[in-house]
PDB file of C-alpha atoms in Angstrom:
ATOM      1  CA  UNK A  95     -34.276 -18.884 -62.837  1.00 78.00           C
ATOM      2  CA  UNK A  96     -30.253 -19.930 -62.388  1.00 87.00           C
ATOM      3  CA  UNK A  97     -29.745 -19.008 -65.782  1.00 90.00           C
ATOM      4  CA  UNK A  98     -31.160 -15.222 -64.539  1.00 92.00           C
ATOM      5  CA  UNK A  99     -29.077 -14.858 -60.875  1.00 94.00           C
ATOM      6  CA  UNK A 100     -26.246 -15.768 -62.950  1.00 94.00           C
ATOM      7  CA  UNK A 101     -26.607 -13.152 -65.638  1.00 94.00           C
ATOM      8  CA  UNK A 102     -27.449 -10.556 -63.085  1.00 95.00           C
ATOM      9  CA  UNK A 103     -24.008 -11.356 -61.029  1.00 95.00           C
ATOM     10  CA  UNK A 104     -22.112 -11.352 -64.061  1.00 95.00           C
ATOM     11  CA  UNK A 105     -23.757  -8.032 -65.537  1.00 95.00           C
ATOM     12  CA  UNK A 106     -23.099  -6.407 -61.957  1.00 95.00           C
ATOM     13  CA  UNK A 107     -19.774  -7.672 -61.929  1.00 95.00           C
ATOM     14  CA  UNK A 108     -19.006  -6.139 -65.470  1.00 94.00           C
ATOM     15  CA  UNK A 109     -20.765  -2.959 -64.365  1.00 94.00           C
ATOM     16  CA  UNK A 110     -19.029  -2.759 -60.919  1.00 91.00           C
ATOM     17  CA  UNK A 111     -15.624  -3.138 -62.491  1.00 92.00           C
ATOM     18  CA  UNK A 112     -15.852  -1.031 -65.712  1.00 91.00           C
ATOM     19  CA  UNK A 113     -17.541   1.862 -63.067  1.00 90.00           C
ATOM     20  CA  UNK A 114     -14.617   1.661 -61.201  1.00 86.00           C
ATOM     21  CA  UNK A 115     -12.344   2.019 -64.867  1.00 87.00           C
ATOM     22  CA  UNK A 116     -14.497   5.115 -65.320  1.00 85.00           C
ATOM     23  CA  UNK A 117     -12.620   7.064 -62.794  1.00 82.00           C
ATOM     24  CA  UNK A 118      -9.396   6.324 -63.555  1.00 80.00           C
ATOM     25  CA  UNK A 119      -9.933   7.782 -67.311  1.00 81.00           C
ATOM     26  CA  UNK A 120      -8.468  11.625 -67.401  1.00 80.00           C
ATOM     27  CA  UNK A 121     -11.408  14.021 -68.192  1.00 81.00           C
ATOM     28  CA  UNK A 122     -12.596  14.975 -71.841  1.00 82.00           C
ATOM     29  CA  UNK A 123     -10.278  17.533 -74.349  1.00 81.00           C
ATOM     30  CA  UNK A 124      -7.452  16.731 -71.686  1.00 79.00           C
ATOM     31  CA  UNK A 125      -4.858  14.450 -73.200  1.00 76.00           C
ATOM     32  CA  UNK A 126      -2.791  12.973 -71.190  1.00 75.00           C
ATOM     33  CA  UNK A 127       1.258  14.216 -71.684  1.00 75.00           C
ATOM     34  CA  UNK A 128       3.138  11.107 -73.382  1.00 79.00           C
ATOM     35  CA  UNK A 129       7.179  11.826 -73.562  1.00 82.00           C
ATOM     36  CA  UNK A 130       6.622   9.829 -76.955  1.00 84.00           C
ATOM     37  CA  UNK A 131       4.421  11.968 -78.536  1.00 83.00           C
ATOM     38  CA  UNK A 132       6.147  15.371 -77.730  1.00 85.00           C
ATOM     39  CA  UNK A 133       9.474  13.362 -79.240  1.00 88.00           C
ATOM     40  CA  UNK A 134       7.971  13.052 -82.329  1.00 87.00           C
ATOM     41  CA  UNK A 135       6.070  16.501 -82.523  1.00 86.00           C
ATOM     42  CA  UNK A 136       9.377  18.406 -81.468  1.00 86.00           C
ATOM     43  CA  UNK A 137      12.119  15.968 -83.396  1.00 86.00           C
ATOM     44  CA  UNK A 138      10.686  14.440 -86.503  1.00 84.00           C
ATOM     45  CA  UNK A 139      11.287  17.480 -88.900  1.00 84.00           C
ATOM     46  CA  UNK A 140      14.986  17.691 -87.932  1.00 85.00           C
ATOM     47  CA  UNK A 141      15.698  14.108 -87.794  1.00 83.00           C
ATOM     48  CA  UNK A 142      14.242  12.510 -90.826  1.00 82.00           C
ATOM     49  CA  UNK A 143      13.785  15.732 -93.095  1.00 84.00           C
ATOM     50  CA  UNK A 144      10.465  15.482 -93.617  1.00 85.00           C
ATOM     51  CA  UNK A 145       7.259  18.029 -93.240  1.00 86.00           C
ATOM     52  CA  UNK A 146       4.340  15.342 -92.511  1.00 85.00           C
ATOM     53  CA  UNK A 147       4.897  13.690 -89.163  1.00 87.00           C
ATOM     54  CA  UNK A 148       1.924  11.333 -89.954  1.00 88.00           C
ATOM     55  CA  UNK A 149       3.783   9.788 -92.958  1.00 88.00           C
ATOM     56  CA  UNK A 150       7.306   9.820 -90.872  1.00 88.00           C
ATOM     57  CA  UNK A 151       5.733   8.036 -87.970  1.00 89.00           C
ATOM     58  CA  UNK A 152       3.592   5.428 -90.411  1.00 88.00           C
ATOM     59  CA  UNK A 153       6.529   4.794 -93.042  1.00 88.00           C
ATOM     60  CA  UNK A 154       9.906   5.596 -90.544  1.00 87.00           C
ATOM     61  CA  UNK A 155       9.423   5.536 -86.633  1.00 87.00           C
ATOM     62  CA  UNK A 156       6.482   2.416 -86.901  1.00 88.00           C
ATOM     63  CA  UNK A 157       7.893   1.452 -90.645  1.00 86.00           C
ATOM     64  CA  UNK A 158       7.343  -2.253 -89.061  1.00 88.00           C
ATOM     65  CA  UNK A 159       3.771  -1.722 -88.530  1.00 90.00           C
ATOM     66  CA  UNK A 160       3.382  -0.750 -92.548  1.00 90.00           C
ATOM     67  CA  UNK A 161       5.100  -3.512 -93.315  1.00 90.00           C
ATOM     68  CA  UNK A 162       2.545  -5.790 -91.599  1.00 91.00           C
ATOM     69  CA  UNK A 163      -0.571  -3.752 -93.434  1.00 90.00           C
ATOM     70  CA  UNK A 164       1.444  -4.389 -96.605  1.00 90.00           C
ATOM     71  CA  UNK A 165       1.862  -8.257 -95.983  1.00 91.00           C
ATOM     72  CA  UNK A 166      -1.787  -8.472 -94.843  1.00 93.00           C
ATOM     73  CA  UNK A 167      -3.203  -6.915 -97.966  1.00 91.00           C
ATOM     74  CA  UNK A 168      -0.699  -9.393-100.071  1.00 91.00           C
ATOM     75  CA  UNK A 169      -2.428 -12.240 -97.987  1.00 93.00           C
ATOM     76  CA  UNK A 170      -5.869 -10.617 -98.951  1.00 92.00           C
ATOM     77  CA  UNK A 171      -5.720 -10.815-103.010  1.00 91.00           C
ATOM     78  CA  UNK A 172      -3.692 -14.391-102.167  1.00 90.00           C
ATOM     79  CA  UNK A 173      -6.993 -16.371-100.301  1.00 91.00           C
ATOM     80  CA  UNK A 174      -9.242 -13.776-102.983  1.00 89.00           C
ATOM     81  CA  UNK A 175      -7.740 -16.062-105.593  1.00 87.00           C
ATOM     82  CA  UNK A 176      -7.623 -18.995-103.557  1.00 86.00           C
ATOM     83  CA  UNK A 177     -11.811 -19.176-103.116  1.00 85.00           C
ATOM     84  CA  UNK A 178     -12.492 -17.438-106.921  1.00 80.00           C
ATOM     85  CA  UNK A 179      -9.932 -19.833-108.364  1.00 74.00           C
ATOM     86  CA  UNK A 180     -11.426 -22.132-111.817  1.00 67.00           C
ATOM     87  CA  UNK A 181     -11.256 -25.812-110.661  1.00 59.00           C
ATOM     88  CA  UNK A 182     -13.854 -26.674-107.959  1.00 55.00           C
ATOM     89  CA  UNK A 183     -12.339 -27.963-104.566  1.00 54.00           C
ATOM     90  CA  UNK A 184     -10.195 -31.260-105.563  1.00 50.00           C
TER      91      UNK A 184
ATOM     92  CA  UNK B 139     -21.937  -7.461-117.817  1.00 64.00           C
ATOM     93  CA  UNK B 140     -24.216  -5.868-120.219  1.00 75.00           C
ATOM     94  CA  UNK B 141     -22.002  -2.713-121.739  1.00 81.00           C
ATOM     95  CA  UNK B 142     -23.412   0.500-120.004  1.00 85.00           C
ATOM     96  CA  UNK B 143     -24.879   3.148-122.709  1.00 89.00           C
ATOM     97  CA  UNK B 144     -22.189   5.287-124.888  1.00 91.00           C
ATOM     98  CA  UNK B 145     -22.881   8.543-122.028  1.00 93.00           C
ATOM     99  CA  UNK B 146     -21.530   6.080-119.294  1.00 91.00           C
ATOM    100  CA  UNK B 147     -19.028   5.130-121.641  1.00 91.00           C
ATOM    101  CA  UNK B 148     -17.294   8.522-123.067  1.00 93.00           C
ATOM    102  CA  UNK B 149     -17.948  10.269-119.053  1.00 93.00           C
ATOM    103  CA  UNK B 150     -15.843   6.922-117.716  1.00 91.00           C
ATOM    104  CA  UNK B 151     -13.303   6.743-120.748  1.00 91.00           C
ATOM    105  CA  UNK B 152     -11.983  10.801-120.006  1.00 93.00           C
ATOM    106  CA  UNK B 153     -12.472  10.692-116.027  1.00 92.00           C
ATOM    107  CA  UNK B 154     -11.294   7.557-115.300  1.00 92.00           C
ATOM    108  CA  UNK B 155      -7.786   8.894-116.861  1.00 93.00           C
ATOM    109  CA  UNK B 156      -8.385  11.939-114.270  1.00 94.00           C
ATOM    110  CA  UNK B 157      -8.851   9.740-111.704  1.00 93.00           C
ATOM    111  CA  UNK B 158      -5.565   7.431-112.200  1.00 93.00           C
ATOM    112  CA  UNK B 159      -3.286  11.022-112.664  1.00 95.00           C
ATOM    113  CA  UNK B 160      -4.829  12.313-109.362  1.00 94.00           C
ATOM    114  CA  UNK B 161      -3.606   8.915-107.298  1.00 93.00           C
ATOM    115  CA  UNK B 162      -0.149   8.735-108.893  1.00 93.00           C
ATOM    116  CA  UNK B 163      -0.452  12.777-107.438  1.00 94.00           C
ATOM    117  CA  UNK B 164      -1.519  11.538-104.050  1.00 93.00           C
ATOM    118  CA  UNK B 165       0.810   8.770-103.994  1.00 93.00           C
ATOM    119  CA  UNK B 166       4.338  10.973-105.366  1.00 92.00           C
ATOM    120  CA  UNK B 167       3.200  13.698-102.727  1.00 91.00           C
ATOM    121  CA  UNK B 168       2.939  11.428-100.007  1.00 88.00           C
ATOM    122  CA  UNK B 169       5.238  12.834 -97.786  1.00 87.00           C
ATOM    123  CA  UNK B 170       4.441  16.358 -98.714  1.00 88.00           C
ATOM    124  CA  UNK B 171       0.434  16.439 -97.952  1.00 87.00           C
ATOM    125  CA  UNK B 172      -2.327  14.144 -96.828  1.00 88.00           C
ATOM    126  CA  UNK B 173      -2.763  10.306 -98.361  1.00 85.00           C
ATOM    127  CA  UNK B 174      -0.006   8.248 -99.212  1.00 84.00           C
ATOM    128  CA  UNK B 175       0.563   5.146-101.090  1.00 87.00           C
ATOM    129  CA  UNK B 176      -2.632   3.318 -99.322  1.00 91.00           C
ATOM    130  CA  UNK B 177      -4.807   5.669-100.012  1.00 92.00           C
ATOM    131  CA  UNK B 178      -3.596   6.918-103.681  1.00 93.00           C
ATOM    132  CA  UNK B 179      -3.496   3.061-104.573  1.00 93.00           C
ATOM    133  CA  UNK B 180      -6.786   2.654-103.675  1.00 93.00           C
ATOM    134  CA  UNK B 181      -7.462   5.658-105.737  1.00 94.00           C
ATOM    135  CA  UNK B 182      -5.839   4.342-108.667  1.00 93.00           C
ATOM    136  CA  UNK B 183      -7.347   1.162-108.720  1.00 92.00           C
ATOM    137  CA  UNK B 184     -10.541   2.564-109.014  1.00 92.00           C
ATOM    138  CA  UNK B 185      -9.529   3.154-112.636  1.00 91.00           C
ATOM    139  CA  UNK B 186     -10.161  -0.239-113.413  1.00 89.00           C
ATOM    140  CA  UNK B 187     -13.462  -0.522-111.970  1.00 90.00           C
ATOM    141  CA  UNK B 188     -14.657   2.583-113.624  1.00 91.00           C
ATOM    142  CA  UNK B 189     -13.433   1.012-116.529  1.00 90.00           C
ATOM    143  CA  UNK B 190     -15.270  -2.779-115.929  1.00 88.00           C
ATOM    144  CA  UNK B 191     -18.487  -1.052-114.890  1.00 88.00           C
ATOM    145  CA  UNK B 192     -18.802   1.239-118.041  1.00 90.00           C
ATOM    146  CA  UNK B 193     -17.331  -1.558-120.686  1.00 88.00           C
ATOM    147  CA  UNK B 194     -18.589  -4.605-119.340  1.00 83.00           C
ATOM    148  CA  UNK B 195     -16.267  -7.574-118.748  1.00 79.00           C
ATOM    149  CA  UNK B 196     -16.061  -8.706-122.276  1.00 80.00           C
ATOM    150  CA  UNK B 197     -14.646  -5.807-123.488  1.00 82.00           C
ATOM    151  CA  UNK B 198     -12.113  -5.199-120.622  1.00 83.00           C
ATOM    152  CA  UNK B 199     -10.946  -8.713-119.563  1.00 82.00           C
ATOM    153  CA  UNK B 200      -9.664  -8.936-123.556  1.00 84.00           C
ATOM    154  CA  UNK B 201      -6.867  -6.203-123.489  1.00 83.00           C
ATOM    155  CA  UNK B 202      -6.186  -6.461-119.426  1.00 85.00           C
ATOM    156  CA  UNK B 203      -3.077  -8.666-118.325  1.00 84.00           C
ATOM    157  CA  UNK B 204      -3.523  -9.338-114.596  1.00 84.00           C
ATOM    158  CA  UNK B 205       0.158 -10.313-114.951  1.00 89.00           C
ATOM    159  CA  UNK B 206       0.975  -7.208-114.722  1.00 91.00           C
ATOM    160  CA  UNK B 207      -0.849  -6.269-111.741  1.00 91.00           C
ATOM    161  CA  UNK B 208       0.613  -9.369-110.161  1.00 91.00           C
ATOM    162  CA  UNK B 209       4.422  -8.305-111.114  1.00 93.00           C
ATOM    163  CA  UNK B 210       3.249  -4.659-109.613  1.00 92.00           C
ATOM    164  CA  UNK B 211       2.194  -6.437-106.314  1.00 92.00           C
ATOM    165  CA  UNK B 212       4.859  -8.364-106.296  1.00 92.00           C
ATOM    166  CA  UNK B 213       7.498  -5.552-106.793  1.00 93.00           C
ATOM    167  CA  UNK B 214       5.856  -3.203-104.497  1.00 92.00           C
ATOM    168  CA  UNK B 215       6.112  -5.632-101.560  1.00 92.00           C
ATOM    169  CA  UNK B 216       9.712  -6.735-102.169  1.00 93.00           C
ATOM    170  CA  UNK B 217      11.072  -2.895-103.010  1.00 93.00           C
ATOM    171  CA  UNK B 218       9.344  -1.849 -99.233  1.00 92.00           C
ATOM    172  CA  UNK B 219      10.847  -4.768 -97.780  1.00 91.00           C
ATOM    173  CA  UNK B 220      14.350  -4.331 -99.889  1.00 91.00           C
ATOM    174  CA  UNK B 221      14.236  -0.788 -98.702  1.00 90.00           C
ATOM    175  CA  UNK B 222      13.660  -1.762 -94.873  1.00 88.00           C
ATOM    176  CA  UNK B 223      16.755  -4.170 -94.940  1.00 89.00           C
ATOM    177  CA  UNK B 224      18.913  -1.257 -97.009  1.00 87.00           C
ATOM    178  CA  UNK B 225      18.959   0.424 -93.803  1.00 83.00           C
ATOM    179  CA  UNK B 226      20.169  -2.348 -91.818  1.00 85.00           C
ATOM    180  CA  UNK B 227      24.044  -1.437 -90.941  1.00 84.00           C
ATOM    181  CA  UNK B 228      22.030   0.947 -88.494  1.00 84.00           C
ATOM    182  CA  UNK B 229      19.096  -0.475 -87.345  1.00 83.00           C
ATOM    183  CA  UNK B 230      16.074  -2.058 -89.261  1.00 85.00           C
ATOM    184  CA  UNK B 231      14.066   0.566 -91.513  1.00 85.00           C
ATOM    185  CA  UNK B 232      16.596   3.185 -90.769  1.00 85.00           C
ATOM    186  CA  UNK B 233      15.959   6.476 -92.825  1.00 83.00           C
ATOM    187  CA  UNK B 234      19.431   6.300 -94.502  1.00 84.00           C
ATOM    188  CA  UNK B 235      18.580   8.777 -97.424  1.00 82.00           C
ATOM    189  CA  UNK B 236      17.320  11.427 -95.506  1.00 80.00           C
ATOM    190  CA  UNK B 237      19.633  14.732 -95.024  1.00 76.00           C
ATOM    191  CA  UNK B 238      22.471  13.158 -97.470  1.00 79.00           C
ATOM    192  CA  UNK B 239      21.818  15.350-100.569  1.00 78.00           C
ATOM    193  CA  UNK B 240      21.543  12.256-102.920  1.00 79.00           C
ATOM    194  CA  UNK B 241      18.014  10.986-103.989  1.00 81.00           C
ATOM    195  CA  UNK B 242      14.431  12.264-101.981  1.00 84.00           C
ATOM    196  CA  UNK B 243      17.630  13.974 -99.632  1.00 81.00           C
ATOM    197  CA  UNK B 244      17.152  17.553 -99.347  1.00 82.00           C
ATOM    198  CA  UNK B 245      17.249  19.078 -96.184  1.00 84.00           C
ATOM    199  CA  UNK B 246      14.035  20.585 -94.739  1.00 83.00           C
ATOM    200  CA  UNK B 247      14.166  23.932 -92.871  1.00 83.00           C
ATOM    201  CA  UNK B 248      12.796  23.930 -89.550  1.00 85.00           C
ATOM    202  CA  UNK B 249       9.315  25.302 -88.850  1.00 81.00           C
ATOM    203  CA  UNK B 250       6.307  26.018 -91.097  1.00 82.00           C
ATOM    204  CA  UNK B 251       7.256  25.526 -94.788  1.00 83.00           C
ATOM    205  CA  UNK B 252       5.504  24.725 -98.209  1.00 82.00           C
ATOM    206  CA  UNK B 253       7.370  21.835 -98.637  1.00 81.00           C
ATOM    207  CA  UNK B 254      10.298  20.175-100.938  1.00 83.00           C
ATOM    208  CA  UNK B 255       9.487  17.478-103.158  1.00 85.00           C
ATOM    209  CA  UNK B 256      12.611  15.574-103.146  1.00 85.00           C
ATOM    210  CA  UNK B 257      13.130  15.655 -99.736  1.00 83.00           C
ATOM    211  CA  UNK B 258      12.333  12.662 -96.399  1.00 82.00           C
ATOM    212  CA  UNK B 259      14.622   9.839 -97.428  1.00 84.00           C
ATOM    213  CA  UNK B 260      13.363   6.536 -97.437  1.00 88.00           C
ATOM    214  CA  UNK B 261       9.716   7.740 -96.978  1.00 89.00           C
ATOM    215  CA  UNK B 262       8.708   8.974-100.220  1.00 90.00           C
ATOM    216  CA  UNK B 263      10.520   5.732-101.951  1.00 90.00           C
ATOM    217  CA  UNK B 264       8.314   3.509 -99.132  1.00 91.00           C
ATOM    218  CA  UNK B 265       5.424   5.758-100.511  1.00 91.00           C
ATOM    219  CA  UNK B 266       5.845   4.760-103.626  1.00 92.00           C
ATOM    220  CA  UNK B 267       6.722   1.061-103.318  1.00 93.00           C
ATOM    221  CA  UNK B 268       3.588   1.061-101.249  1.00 93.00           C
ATOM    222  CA  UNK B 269       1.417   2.467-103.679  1.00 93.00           C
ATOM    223  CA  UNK B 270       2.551   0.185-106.409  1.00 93.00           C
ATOM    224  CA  UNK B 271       1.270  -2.841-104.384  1.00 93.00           C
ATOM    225  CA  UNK B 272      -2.056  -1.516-103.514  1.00 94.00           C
ATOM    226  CA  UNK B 273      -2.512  -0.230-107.264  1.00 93.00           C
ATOM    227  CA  UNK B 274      -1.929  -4.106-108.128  1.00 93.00           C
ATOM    228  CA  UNK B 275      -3.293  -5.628-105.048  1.00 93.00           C
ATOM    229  CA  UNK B 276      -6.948  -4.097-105.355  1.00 93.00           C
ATOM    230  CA  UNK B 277      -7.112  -3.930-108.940  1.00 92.00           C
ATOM    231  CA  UNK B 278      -6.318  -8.085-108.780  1.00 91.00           C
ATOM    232  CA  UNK B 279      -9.052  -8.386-106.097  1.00 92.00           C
ATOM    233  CA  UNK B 280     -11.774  -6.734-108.375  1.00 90.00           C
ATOM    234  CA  UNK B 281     -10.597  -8.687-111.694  1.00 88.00           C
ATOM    235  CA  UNK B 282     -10.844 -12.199-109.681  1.00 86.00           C
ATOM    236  CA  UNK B 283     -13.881 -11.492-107.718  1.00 86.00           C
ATOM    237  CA  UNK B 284     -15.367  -9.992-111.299  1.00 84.00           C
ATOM    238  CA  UNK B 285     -14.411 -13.719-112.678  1.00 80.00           C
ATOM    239  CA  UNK B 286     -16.078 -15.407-110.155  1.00 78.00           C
ATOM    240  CA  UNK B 287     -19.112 -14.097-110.558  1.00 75.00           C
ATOM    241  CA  UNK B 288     -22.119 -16.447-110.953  1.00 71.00           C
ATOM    242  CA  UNK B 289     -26.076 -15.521-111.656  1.00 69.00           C
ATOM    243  CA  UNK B 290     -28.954 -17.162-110.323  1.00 68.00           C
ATOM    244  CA  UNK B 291     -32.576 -17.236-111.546  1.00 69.00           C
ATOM    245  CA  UNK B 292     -35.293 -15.542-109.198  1.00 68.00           C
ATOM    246  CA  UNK B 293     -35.584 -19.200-106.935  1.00 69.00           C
ATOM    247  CA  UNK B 294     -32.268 -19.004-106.401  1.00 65.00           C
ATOM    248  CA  UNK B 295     -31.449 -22.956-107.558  1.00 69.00           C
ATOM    249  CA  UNK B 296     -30.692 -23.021-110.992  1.00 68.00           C
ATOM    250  CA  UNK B 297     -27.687 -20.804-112.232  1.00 67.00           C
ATOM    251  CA  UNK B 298     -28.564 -19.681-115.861  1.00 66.00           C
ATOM    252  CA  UNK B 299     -24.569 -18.379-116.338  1.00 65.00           C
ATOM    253  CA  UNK B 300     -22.242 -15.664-115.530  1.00 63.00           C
ATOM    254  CA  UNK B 301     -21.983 -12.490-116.263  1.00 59.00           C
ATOM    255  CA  UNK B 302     -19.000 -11.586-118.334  1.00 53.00           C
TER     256      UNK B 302
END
């Protein structure tokens, strides 16, 4: 019976709040104008020399970010060998 | 695992060859079209388990060197990082080839274009250097979790060997 009334505040607490979220969200198809994005759309080809802005924003702009996805596939195939390694656990 | 039947084995010998030339294609045109060295690495590495499905792992694991997938890994990894701190008397991962002329440095016209190859700078080399570590990355991951394979009988307690 607690366990219930608690759930129920909780829920409408969740529900309260995440309605309210709802109205701040701008409608759907209408994206919101970001300075960033237009930047890249209107200066990528002239500044880097290159004709796919995915690949100059995932290798150039956010080359840090690749960098991470490399190092966390490196760590992948490292703990791969590490629990199909020969030798048991000692 | 058993050797699949000579079909399975002549269809996987010629396409599997197909398949490797069409990643190295998806990885080189990178900056040029859709994919890039993730994607055409993962594309590549499914060479080699075409290859360990059709020939079984006796056959394969005799004439493959996962040293060499490691030094690919390896190199991949430290020419993307190597190329991020080339940059660095301008900033970290600075596109210094781009524009210059030299190597991957032709300049792009603005607007709608079809393209030049040796063009975007540091990008394409990333690309590449990218591609090289997921060709060895995934293709080690598949020959070690191949190796660890163990088979059960139908209770589930006794092991009755592996399948290599």
């Amino acid at each position: 019976m607690k366990k219930s009334v608690l759930f129920l505040i909780a829920l409408l607490v969740v529900v309260g709040t995440l309605w309210g979220a709802l109205d701040g969200i701008h409608p759907f198809g209408e994206v919101d104008k970001a300075p960033m994005d237009d930047y890249y759309i209107e200066n990528a080809q002239r500044e880097r020399n290159v004709n796919n802005l995915v690949t100059s924003v995932v290798f150039d702009y956010r080359g840090f970010d690749t960098l991470g996805e490399a190092a966390v596939l490196f760590t992948a195939v490292c703990s791969v060998l590490a629990v199909f390694r020969k030798g048991g656990y000692d | 695992m058993e050797p699949l039947s000579i079909i399975v084995r002549t269809i996987c010998d010629i396409f599997a060859w197909f398949l490797a030339v069409f990643g190295a294609y998806v990885i080189i045109h990178g900056h040029l079209s859709p994919g890039g060295g993730f994607q055409g690495g993962a594309v590549v590495a499914t060479f080699m388990a075409l290859l360990l499905v059709s020939h079984g792992g006796k056959k394969l694991l005799s004439f493959v060197k996962p040293g060499l997938y490691s030094w690919a890994e390896t190199t991949g990894l430290l020419l993307f990082i190597g190329t991020g701190f080339a940059g660095l008397t301008t900033a970290f991962f600075y596109n210094f080839l781009a524009g210059e002329g030299g190597l991957f440095g032709a300049v792009v016209p603005l607007g709608a274009n079809s393209g030049i190859l040796n063009s975007s700078g540091t990008i394409a080399v990333m690309n590449m250097a990218v591609g090289l570590e997921v060709i060895g990355g995934l293709s080690l991951i598949i020959l070690y979790m191949f190796k660890g394979i163990r088979l059960y009988d139908d209770t589930g307690r006794e092991e009755t060997g592996h399948d290599r």
